[in-house]
mmCIF file of C-alpha atoms in Angstrom:
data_model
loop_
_atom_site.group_PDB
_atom_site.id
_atom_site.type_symbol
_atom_site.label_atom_id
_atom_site.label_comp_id
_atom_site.label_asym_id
_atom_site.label_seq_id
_atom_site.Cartn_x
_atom_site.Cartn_y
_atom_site.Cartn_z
ATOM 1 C CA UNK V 1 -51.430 -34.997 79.156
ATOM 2 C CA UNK V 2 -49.061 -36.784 76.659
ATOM 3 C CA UNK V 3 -47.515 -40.712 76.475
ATOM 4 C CA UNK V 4 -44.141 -40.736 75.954
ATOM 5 C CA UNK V 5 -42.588 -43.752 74.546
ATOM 6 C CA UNK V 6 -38.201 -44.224 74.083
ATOM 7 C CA UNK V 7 -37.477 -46.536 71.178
ATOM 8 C CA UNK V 8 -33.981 -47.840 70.870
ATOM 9 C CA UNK V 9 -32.639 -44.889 72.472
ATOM 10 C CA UNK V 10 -29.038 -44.443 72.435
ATOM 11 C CA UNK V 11 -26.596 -41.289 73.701
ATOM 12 C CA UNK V 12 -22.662 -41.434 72.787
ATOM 13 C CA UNK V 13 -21.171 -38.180 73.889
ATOM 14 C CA UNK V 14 -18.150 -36.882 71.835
ATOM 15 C CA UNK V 15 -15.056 -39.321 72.741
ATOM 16 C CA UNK V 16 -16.720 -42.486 72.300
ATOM 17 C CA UNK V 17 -18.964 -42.298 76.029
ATOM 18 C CA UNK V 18 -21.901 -44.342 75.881
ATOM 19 C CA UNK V 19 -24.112 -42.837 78.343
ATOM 20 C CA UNK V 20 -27.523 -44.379 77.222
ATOM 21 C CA UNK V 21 -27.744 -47.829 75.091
ATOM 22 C CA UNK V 22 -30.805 -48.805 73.360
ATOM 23 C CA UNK V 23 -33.203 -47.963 75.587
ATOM 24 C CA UNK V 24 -36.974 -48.993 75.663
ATOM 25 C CA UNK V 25 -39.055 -47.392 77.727
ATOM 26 C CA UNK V 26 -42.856 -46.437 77.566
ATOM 27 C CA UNK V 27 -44.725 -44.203 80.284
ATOM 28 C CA UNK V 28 -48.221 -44.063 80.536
ATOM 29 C CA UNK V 29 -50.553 -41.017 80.053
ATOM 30 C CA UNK V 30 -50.501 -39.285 83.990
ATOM 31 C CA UNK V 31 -48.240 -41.725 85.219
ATOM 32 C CA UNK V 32 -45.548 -40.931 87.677
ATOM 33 C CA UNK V 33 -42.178 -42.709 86.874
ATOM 34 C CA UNK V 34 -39.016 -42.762 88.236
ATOM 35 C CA UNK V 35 -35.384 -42.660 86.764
ATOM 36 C CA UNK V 36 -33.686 -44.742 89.416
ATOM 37 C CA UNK V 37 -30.026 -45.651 89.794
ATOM 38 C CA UNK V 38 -26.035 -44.714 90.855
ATOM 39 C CA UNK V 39 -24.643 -41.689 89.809
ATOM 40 C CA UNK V 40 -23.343 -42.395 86.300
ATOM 41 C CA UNK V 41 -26.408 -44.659 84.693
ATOM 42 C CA UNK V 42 -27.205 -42.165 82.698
ATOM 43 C CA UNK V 43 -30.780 -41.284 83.900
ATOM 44 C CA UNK V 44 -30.073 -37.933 83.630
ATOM 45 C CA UNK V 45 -29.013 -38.321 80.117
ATOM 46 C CA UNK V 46 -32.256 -39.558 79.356
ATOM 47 C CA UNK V 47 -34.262 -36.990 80.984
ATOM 48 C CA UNK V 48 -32.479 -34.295 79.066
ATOM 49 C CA UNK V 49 -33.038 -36.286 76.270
ATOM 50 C CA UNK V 50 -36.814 -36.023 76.692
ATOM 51 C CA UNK V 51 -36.366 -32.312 77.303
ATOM 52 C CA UNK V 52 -34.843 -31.715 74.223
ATOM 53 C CA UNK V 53 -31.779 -30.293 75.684
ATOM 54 C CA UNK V 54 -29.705 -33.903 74.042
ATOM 55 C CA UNK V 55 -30.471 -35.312 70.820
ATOM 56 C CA UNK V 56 -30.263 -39.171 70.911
ATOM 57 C CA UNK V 57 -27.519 -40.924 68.661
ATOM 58 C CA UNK V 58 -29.869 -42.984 67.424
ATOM 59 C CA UNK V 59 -33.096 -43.863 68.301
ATOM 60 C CA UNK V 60 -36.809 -41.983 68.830
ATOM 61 C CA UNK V 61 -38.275 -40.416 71.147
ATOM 62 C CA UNK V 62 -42.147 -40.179 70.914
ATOM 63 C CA UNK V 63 -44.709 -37.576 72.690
ATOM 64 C CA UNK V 64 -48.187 -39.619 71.977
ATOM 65 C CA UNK V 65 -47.726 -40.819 67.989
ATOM 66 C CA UNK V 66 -45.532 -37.967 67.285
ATOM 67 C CA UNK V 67 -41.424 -38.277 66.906
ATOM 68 C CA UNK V 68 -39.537 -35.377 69.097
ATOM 69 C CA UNK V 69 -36.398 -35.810 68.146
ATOM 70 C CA UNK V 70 -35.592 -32.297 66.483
ATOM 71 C CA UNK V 71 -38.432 -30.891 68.831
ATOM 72 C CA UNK V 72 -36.846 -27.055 70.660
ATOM 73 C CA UNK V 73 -37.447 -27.592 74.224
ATOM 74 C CA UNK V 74 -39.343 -24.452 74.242
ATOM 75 C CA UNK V 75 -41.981 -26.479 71.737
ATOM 76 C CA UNK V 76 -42.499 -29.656 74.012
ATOM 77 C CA UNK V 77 -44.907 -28.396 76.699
ATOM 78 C CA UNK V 78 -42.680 -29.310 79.649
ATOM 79 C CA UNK V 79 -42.517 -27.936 82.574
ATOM 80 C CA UNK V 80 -38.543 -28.590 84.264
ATOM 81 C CA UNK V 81 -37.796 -28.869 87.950
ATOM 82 C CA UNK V 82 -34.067 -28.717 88.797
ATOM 83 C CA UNK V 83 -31.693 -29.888 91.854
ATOM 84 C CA UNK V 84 -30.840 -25.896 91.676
ATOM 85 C CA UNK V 85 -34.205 -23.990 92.361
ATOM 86 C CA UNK V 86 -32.652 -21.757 89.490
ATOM 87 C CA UNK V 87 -35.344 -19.026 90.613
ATOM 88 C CA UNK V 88 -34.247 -14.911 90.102
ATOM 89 C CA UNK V 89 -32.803 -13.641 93.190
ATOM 90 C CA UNK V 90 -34.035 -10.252 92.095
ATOM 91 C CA UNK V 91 -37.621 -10.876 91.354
ATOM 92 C CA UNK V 92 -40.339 -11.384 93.949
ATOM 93 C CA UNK V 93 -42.176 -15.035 94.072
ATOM 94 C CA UNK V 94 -44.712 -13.479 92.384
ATOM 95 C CA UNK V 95 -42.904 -12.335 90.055
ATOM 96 C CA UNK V 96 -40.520 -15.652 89.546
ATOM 97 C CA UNK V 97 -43.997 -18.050 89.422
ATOM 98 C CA UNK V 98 -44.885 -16.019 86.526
ATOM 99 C CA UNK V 99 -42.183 -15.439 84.515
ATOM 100 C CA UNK V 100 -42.778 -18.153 81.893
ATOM 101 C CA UNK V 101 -46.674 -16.591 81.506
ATOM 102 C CA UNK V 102 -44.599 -13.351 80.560
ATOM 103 C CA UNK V 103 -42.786 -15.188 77.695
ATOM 104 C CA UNK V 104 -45.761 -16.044 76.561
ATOM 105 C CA UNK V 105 -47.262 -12.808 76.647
ATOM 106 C CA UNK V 106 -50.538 -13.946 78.538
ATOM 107 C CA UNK V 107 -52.889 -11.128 79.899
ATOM 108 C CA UNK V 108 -51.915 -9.690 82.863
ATOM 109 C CA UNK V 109 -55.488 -11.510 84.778
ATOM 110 C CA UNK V 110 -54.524 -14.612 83.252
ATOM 111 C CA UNK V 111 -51.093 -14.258 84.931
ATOM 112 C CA UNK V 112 -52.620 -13.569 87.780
ATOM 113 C CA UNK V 113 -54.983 -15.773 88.025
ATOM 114 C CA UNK V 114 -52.524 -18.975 87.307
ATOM 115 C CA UNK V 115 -49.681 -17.676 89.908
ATOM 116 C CA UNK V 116 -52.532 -17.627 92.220
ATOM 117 C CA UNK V 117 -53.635 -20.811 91.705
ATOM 118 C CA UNK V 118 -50.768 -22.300 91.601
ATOM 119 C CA UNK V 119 -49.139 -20.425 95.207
ATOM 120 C CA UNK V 120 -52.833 -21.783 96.892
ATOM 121 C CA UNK V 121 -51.806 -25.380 95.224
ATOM 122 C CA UNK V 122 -48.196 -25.631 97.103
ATOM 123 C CA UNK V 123 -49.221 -23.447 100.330
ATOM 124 C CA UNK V 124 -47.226 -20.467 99.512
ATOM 125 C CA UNK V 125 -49.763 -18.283 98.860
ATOM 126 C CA UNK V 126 -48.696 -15.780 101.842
ATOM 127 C CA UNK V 127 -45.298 -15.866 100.457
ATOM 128 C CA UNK V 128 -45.317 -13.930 97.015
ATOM 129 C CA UNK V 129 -44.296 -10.609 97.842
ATOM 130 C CA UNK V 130 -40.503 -11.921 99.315
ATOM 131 C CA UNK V 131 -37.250 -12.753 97.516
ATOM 132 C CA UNK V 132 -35.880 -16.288 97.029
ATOM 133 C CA UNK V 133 -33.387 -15.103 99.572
ATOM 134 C CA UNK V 134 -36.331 -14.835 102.553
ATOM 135 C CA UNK V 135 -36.981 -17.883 101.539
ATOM 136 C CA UNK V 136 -36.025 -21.626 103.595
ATOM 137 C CA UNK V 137 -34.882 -24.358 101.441
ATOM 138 C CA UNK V 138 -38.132 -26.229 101.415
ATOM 139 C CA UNK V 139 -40.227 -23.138 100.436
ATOM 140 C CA UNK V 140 -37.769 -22.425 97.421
ATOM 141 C CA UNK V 141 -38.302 -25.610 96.247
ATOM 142 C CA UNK V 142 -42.234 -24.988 96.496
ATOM 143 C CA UNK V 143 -41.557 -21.909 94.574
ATOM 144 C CA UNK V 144 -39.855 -23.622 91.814
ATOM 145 C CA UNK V 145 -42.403 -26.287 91.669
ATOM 146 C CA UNK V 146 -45.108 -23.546 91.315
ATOM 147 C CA UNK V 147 -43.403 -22.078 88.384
ATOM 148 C CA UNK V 148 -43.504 -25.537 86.505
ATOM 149 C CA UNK V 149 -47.108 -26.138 87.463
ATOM 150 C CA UNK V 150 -48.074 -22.612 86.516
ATOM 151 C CA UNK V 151 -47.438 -23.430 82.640
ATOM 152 C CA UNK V 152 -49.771 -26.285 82.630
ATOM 153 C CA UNK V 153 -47.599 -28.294 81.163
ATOM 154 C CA UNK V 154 -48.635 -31.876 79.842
ATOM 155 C CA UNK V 155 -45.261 -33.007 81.106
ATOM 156 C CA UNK V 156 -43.157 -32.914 84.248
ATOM 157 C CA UNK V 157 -39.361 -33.262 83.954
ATOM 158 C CA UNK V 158 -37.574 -33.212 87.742
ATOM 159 C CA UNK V 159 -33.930 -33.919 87.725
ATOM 160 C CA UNK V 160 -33.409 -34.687 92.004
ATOM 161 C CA UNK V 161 -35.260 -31.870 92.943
ATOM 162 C CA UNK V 162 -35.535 -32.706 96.157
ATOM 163 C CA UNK V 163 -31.788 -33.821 96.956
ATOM 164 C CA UNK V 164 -30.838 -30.197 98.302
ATOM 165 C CA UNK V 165 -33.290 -30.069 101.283
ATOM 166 C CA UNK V 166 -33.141 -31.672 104.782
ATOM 167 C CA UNK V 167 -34.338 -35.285 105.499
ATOM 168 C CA UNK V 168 -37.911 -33.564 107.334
ATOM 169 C CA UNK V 169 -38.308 -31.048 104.650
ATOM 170 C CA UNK V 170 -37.459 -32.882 101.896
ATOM 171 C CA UNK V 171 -40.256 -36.149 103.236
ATOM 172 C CA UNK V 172 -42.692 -33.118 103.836
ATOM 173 C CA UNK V 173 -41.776 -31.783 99.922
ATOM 174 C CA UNK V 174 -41.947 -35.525 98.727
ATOM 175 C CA UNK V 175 -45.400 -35.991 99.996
ATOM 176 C CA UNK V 176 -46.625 -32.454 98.885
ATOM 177 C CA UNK V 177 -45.097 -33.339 95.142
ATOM 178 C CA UNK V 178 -47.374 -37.290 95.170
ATOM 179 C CA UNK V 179 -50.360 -35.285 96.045
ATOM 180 C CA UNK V 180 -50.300 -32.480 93.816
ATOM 181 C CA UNK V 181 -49.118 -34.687 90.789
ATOM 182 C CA UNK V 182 -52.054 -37.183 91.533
ATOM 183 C CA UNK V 183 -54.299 -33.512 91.643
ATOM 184 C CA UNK V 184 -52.906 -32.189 87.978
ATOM 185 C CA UNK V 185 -52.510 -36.080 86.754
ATOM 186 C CA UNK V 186 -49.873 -34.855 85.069
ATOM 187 C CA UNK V 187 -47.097 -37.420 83.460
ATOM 188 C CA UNK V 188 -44.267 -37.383 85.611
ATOM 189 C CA UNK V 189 -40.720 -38.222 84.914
ATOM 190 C CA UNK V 190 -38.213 -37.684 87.474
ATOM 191 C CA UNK V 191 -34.955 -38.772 88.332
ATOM 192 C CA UNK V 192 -33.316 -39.664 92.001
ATOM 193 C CA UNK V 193 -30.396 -42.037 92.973
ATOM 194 C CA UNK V 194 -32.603 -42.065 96.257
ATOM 195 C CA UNK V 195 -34.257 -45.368 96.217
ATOM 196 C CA UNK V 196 -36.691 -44.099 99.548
ATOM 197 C CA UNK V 197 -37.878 -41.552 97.183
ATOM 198 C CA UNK V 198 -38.131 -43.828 94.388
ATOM 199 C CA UNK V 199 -40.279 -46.424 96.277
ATOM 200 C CA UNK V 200 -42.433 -43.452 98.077
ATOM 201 C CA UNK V 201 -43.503 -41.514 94.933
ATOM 202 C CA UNK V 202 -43.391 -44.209 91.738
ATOM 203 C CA UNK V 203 -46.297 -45.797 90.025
ATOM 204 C CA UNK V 204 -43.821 -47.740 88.415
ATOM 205 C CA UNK V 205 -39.647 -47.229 88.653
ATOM 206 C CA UNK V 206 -37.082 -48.076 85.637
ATOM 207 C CA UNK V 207 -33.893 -49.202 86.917
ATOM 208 C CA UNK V 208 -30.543 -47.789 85.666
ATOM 209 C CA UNK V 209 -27.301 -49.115 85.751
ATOM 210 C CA UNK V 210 -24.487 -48.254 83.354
ATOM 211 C CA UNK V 211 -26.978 -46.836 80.523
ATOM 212 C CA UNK V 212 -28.998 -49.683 80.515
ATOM 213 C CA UNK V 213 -32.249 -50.420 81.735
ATOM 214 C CA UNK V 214 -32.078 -52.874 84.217
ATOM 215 C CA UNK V 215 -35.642 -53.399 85.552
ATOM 216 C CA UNK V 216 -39.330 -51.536 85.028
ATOM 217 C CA UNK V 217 -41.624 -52.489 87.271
ATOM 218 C CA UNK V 218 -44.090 -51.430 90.410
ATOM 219 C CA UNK V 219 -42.171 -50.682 93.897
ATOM 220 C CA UNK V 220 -43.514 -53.828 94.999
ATOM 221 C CA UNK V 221 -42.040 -55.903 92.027
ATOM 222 C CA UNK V 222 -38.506 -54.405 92.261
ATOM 223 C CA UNK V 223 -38.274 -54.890 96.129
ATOM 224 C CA UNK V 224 -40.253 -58.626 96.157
ATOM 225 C CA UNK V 225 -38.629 -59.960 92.489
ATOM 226 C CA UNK V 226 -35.815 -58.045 91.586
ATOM 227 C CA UNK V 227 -35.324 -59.345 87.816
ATOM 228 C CA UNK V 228 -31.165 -59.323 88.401
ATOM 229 C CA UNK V 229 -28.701 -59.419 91.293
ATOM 230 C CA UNK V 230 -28.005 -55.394 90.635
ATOM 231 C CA UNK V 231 -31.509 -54.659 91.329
ATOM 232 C CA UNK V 232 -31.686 -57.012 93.974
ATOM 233 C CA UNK V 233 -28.575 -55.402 95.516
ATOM 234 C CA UNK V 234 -29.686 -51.586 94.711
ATOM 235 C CA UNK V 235 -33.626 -51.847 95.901
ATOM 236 C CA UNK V 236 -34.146 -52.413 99.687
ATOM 237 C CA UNK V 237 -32.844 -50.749 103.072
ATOM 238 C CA UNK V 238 -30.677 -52.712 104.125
ATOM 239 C CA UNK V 239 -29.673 -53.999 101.239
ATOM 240 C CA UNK V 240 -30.423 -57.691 100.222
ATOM 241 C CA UNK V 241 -28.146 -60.031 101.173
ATOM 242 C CA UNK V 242 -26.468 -61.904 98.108
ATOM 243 C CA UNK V 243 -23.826 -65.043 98.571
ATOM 244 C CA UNK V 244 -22.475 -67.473 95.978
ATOM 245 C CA UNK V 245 -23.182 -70.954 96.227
ATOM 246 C CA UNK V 246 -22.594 -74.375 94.871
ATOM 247 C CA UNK V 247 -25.452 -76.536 94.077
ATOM 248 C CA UNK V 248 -24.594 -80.186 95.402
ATOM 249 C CA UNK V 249 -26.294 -83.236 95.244
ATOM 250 C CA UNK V 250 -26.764 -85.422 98.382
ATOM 251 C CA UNK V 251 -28.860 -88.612 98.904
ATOM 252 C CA UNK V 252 -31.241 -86.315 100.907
ATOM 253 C CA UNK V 253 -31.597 -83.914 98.286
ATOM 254 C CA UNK V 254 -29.613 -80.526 96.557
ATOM 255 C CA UNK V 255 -28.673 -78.341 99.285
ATOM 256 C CA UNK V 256 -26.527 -74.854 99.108
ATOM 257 C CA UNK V 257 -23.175 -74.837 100.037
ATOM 258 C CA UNK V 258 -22.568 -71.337 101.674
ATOM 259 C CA UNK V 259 -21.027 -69.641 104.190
ATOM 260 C CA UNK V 260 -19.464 -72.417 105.616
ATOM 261 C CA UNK V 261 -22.024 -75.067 105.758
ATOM 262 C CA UNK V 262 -24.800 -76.537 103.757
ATOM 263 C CA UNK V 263 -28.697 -76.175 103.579
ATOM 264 C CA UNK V 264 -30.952 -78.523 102.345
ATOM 265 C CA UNK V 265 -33.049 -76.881 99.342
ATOM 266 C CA UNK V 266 -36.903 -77.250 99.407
ATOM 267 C CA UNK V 267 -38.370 -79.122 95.685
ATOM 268 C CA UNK V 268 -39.294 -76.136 94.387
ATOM 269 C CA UNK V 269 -36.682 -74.285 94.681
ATOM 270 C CA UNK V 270 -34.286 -77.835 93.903
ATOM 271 C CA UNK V 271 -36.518 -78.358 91.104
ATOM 272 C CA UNK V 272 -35.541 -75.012 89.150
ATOM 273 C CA UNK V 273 -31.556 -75.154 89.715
ATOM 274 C CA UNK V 274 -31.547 -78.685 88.682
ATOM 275 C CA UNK V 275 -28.429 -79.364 86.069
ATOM 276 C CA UNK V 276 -27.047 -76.193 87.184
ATOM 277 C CA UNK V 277 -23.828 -75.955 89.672
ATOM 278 C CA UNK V 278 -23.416 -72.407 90.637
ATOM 279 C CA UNK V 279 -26.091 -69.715 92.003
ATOM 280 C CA UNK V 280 -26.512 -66.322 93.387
ATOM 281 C CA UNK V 281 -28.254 -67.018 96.872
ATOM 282 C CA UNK V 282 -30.642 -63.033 97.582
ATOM 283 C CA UNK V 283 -32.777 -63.881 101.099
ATOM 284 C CA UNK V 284 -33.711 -59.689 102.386
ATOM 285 C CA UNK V 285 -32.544 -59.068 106.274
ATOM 286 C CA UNK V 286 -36.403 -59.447 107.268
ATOM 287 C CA UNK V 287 -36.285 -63.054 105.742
ATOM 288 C CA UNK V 288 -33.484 -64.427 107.782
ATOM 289 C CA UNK V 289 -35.071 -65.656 111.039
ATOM 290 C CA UNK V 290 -32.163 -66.914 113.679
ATOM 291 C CA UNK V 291 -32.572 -68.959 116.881
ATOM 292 C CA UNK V 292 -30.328 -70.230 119.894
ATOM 293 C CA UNK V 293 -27.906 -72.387 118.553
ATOM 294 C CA UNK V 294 -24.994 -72.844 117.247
ATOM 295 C CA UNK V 295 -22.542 -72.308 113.867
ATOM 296 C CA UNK V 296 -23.601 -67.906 113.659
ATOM 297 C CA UNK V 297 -22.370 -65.657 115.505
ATOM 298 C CA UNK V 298 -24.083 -61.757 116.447
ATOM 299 C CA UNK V 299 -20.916 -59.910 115.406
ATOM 300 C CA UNK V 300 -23.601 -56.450 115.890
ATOM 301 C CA UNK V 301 -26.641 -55.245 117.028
ATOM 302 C CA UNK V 302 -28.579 -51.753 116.061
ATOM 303 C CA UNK V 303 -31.767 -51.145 118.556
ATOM 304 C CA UNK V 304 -33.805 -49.086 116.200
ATOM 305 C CA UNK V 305 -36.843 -48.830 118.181
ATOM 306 C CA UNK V 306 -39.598 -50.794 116.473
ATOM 307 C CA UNK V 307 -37.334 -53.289 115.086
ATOM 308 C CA UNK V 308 -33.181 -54.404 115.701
ATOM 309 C CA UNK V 309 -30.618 -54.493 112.760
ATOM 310 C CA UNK V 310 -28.200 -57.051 113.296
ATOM 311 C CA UNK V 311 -25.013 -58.676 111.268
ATOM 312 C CA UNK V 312 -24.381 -62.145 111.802
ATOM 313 C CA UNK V 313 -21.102 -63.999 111.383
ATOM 314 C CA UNK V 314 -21.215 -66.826 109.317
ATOM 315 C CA UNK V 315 -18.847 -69.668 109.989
ATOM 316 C CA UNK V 316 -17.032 -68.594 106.983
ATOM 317 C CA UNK V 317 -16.535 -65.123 108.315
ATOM 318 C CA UNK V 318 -19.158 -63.762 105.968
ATOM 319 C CA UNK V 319 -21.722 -61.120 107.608
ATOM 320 C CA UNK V 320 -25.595 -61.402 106.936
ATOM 321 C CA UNK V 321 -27.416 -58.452 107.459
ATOM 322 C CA UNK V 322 -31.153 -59.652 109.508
ATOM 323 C CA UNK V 323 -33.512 -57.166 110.427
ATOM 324 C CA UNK V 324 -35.404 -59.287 113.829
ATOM 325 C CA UNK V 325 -39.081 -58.328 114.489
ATOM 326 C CA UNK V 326 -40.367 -56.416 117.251
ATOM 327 C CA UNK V 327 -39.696 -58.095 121.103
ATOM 328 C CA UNK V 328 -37.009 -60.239 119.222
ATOM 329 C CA UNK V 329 -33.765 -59.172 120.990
ATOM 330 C CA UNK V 330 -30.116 -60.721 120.952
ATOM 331 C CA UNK V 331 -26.662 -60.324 122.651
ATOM 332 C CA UNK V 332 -23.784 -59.669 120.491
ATOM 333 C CA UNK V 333 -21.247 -62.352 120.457
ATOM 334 C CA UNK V 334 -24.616 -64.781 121.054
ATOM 335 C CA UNK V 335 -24.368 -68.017 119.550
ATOM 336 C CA UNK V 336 -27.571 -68.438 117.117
ATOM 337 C CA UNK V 337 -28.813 -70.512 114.426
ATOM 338 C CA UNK V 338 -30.142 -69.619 110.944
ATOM 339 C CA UNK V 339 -33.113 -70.458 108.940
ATOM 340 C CA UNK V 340 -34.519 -68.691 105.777
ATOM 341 C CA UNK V 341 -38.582 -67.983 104.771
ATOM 342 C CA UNK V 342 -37.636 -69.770 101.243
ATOM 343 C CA UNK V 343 -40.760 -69.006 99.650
ATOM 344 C CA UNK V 344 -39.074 -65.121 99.927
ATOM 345 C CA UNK V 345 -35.929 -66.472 98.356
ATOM 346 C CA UNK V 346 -34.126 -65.712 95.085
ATOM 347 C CA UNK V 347 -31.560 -67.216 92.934
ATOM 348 C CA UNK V 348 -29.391 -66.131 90.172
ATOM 349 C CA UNK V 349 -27.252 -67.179 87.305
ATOM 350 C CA UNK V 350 -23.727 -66.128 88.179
ATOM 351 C CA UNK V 351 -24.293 -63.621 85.474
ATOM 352 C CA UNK V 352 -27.056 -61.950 87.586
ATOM 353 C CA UNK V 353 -29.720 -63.408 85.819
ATOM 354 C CA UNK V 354 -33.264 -64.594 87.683
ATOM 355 C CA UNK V 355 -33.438 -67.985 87.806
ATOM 356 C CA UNK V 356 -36.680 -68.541 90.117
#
């Protein structure tokens, strides 16, 4: 298994792009991490970076103490899994699993004996004698993982591998990949704009946005103290609710004036924002709690089964997403009130910055 370690990692493409900027990222020896973030962060820059298929601007890329940066892909020990299963139409499963034993020139009951093991590890052992075209979506993608396990690499690359297969297949895949990557305990990089499949398969998830690295941190840290308001806006389903508001001083206190009113601010929380006049308010839809009353409005309601999604109306005209727990139902255009679980409660700089 290998430690790979990104220091000051930058990629301009030709024209001035800056896809990557000094990026610092270590991942730990078998740890699974995950590339998160919108189409354009430049996760997948980095990935290929790692592969060897980019060579940074500037910067190094380290495999345990040793520098990669001129490194062939071929030399790395990787083993790739793609969106696009990318396996032979004309060659059997079989026969596509062990290609890459053939480029090595292995003995034929070494071949053997990997493809096999590898088919019994991803449950497609009765499948090796048909073509990628007899094949369902999922089972492709099995068949693709197979070849990349087959190697025995001491590093897995996956660029969205799952994004091509349906919502059951592809949580059936997902939970087939976490096992079998805590089995090999390989190091795992991979890279999703799918924050589900982020959460579900991470030890820990680096945050992208715009080439930089926004966040790195456990599932649990991203979603309960998102370090900025982009990951605070980006991690969560729904999404965090995020509303600008003055800081004012009263002679009961510093309360929040948002969405059309005011609420007082408990001493903690006053305590941190003293001095400053402006904040980023981030409360997530579980954390708003709303009663009969008066000032909010239900502009919807979504019966989900478990639980109800609902927007309310602020006074303001400003919609807060709450998520209300189970036997909790309401009418929509119900009057309600609104109350917060404040020790659940963020705020931010205007910049996006954490302040408490």
């Amino acid at each position: 298994m290998v430690t790979v370690k990104l220091e000051n990692v930058t990629k301009i493409f030709r024209g001035g792009v800056e896809a990557v900027r000094d990026l610092n990222l270590e991942v730990k020896d078998g740890e699974f991490l995950v590339l998160l973030g919108p189409s354009g962060c430049g996760k997948t820059t980095t990935l290929l970076m790692i592969a060897g298929v980019y060579k940074p601007t500037k910067g190094y890329i380290y495999f345990d103490d040793k520098i990669v940066n001129d490194l062939e892909p071929k030399d790395r020990n990787i083993g790739m899994v793609f969106q696009s299963y990318a396996l032979y139409p004309h060659m059997s499963v079989y026969e596509n699993i062990a290609f890459p034993l053939r480029l090595k020139k292995l003995p034929k009951e070494e071949i053997d004996k990997r493809v096999r093991e590898a088919a019994s590890m991803l449950h497609i052992e009765n499948l090796l004698d048909r073509r990628p075209s007899q094949l369902s979506g999922g089972q492709q993608q099995r068949v693709a993982l197979a070849r990349a396990v087959v190697k025995q690499p001491g590093l897995f690359l996956m660029d969205e591998p799952l994004s091509n297969l349906d919502a059951k297949i592809r949580i059936e895949v997902r939970a087939e990949l976490k096992r079998l990557q805590r089995e090999l305990g390989i190091t795992t990089i991979y890279v999703t704009h799918d924050q589900a499949e982020a959460m579900s398969l991470a030890d820990r998830i680096a945050v992208m946005n715009e080439g930089r690295l926004m966040q790195l941190g456990t599932p649990d840290e991203l979603y309960y103290k998102p370090a900025n308001t982009f990951v605070a806006g980006f991690i969560g389903a729904p999404a965090a609710n995020l509303v600008e508001a003055d800081v004012v001083e009263t002679e009961r206190g510093l309360e929040l004036s948002m969405l059309g009113t005011r609420f007082p601010l408990p001493s903690d929380l006053a305590a941190a924002v003293q001095g400053v006049s402006r904040v980023v308010f981030m409360v997530r839809s579980e954390d708003v709690k709303i009663s009969p009353g008066k000032g909010f409005f239900v502009y919807s309601a979504e019966w989900l089964g478990r639980e109800t999604f609902v927007h309310i109306q602020a006074p303001d005209g400003t919609l807060l997403r709450v998520t209300l727990p189970p036997g909790q139902h309401v009418a929509v255009g119900e009057a309600v009130s609104v109350s917060f679980d404040y020790k659940k409660v963020h705020l931010y700089r205007p910049s996006g910055e954490l302040i408490v």
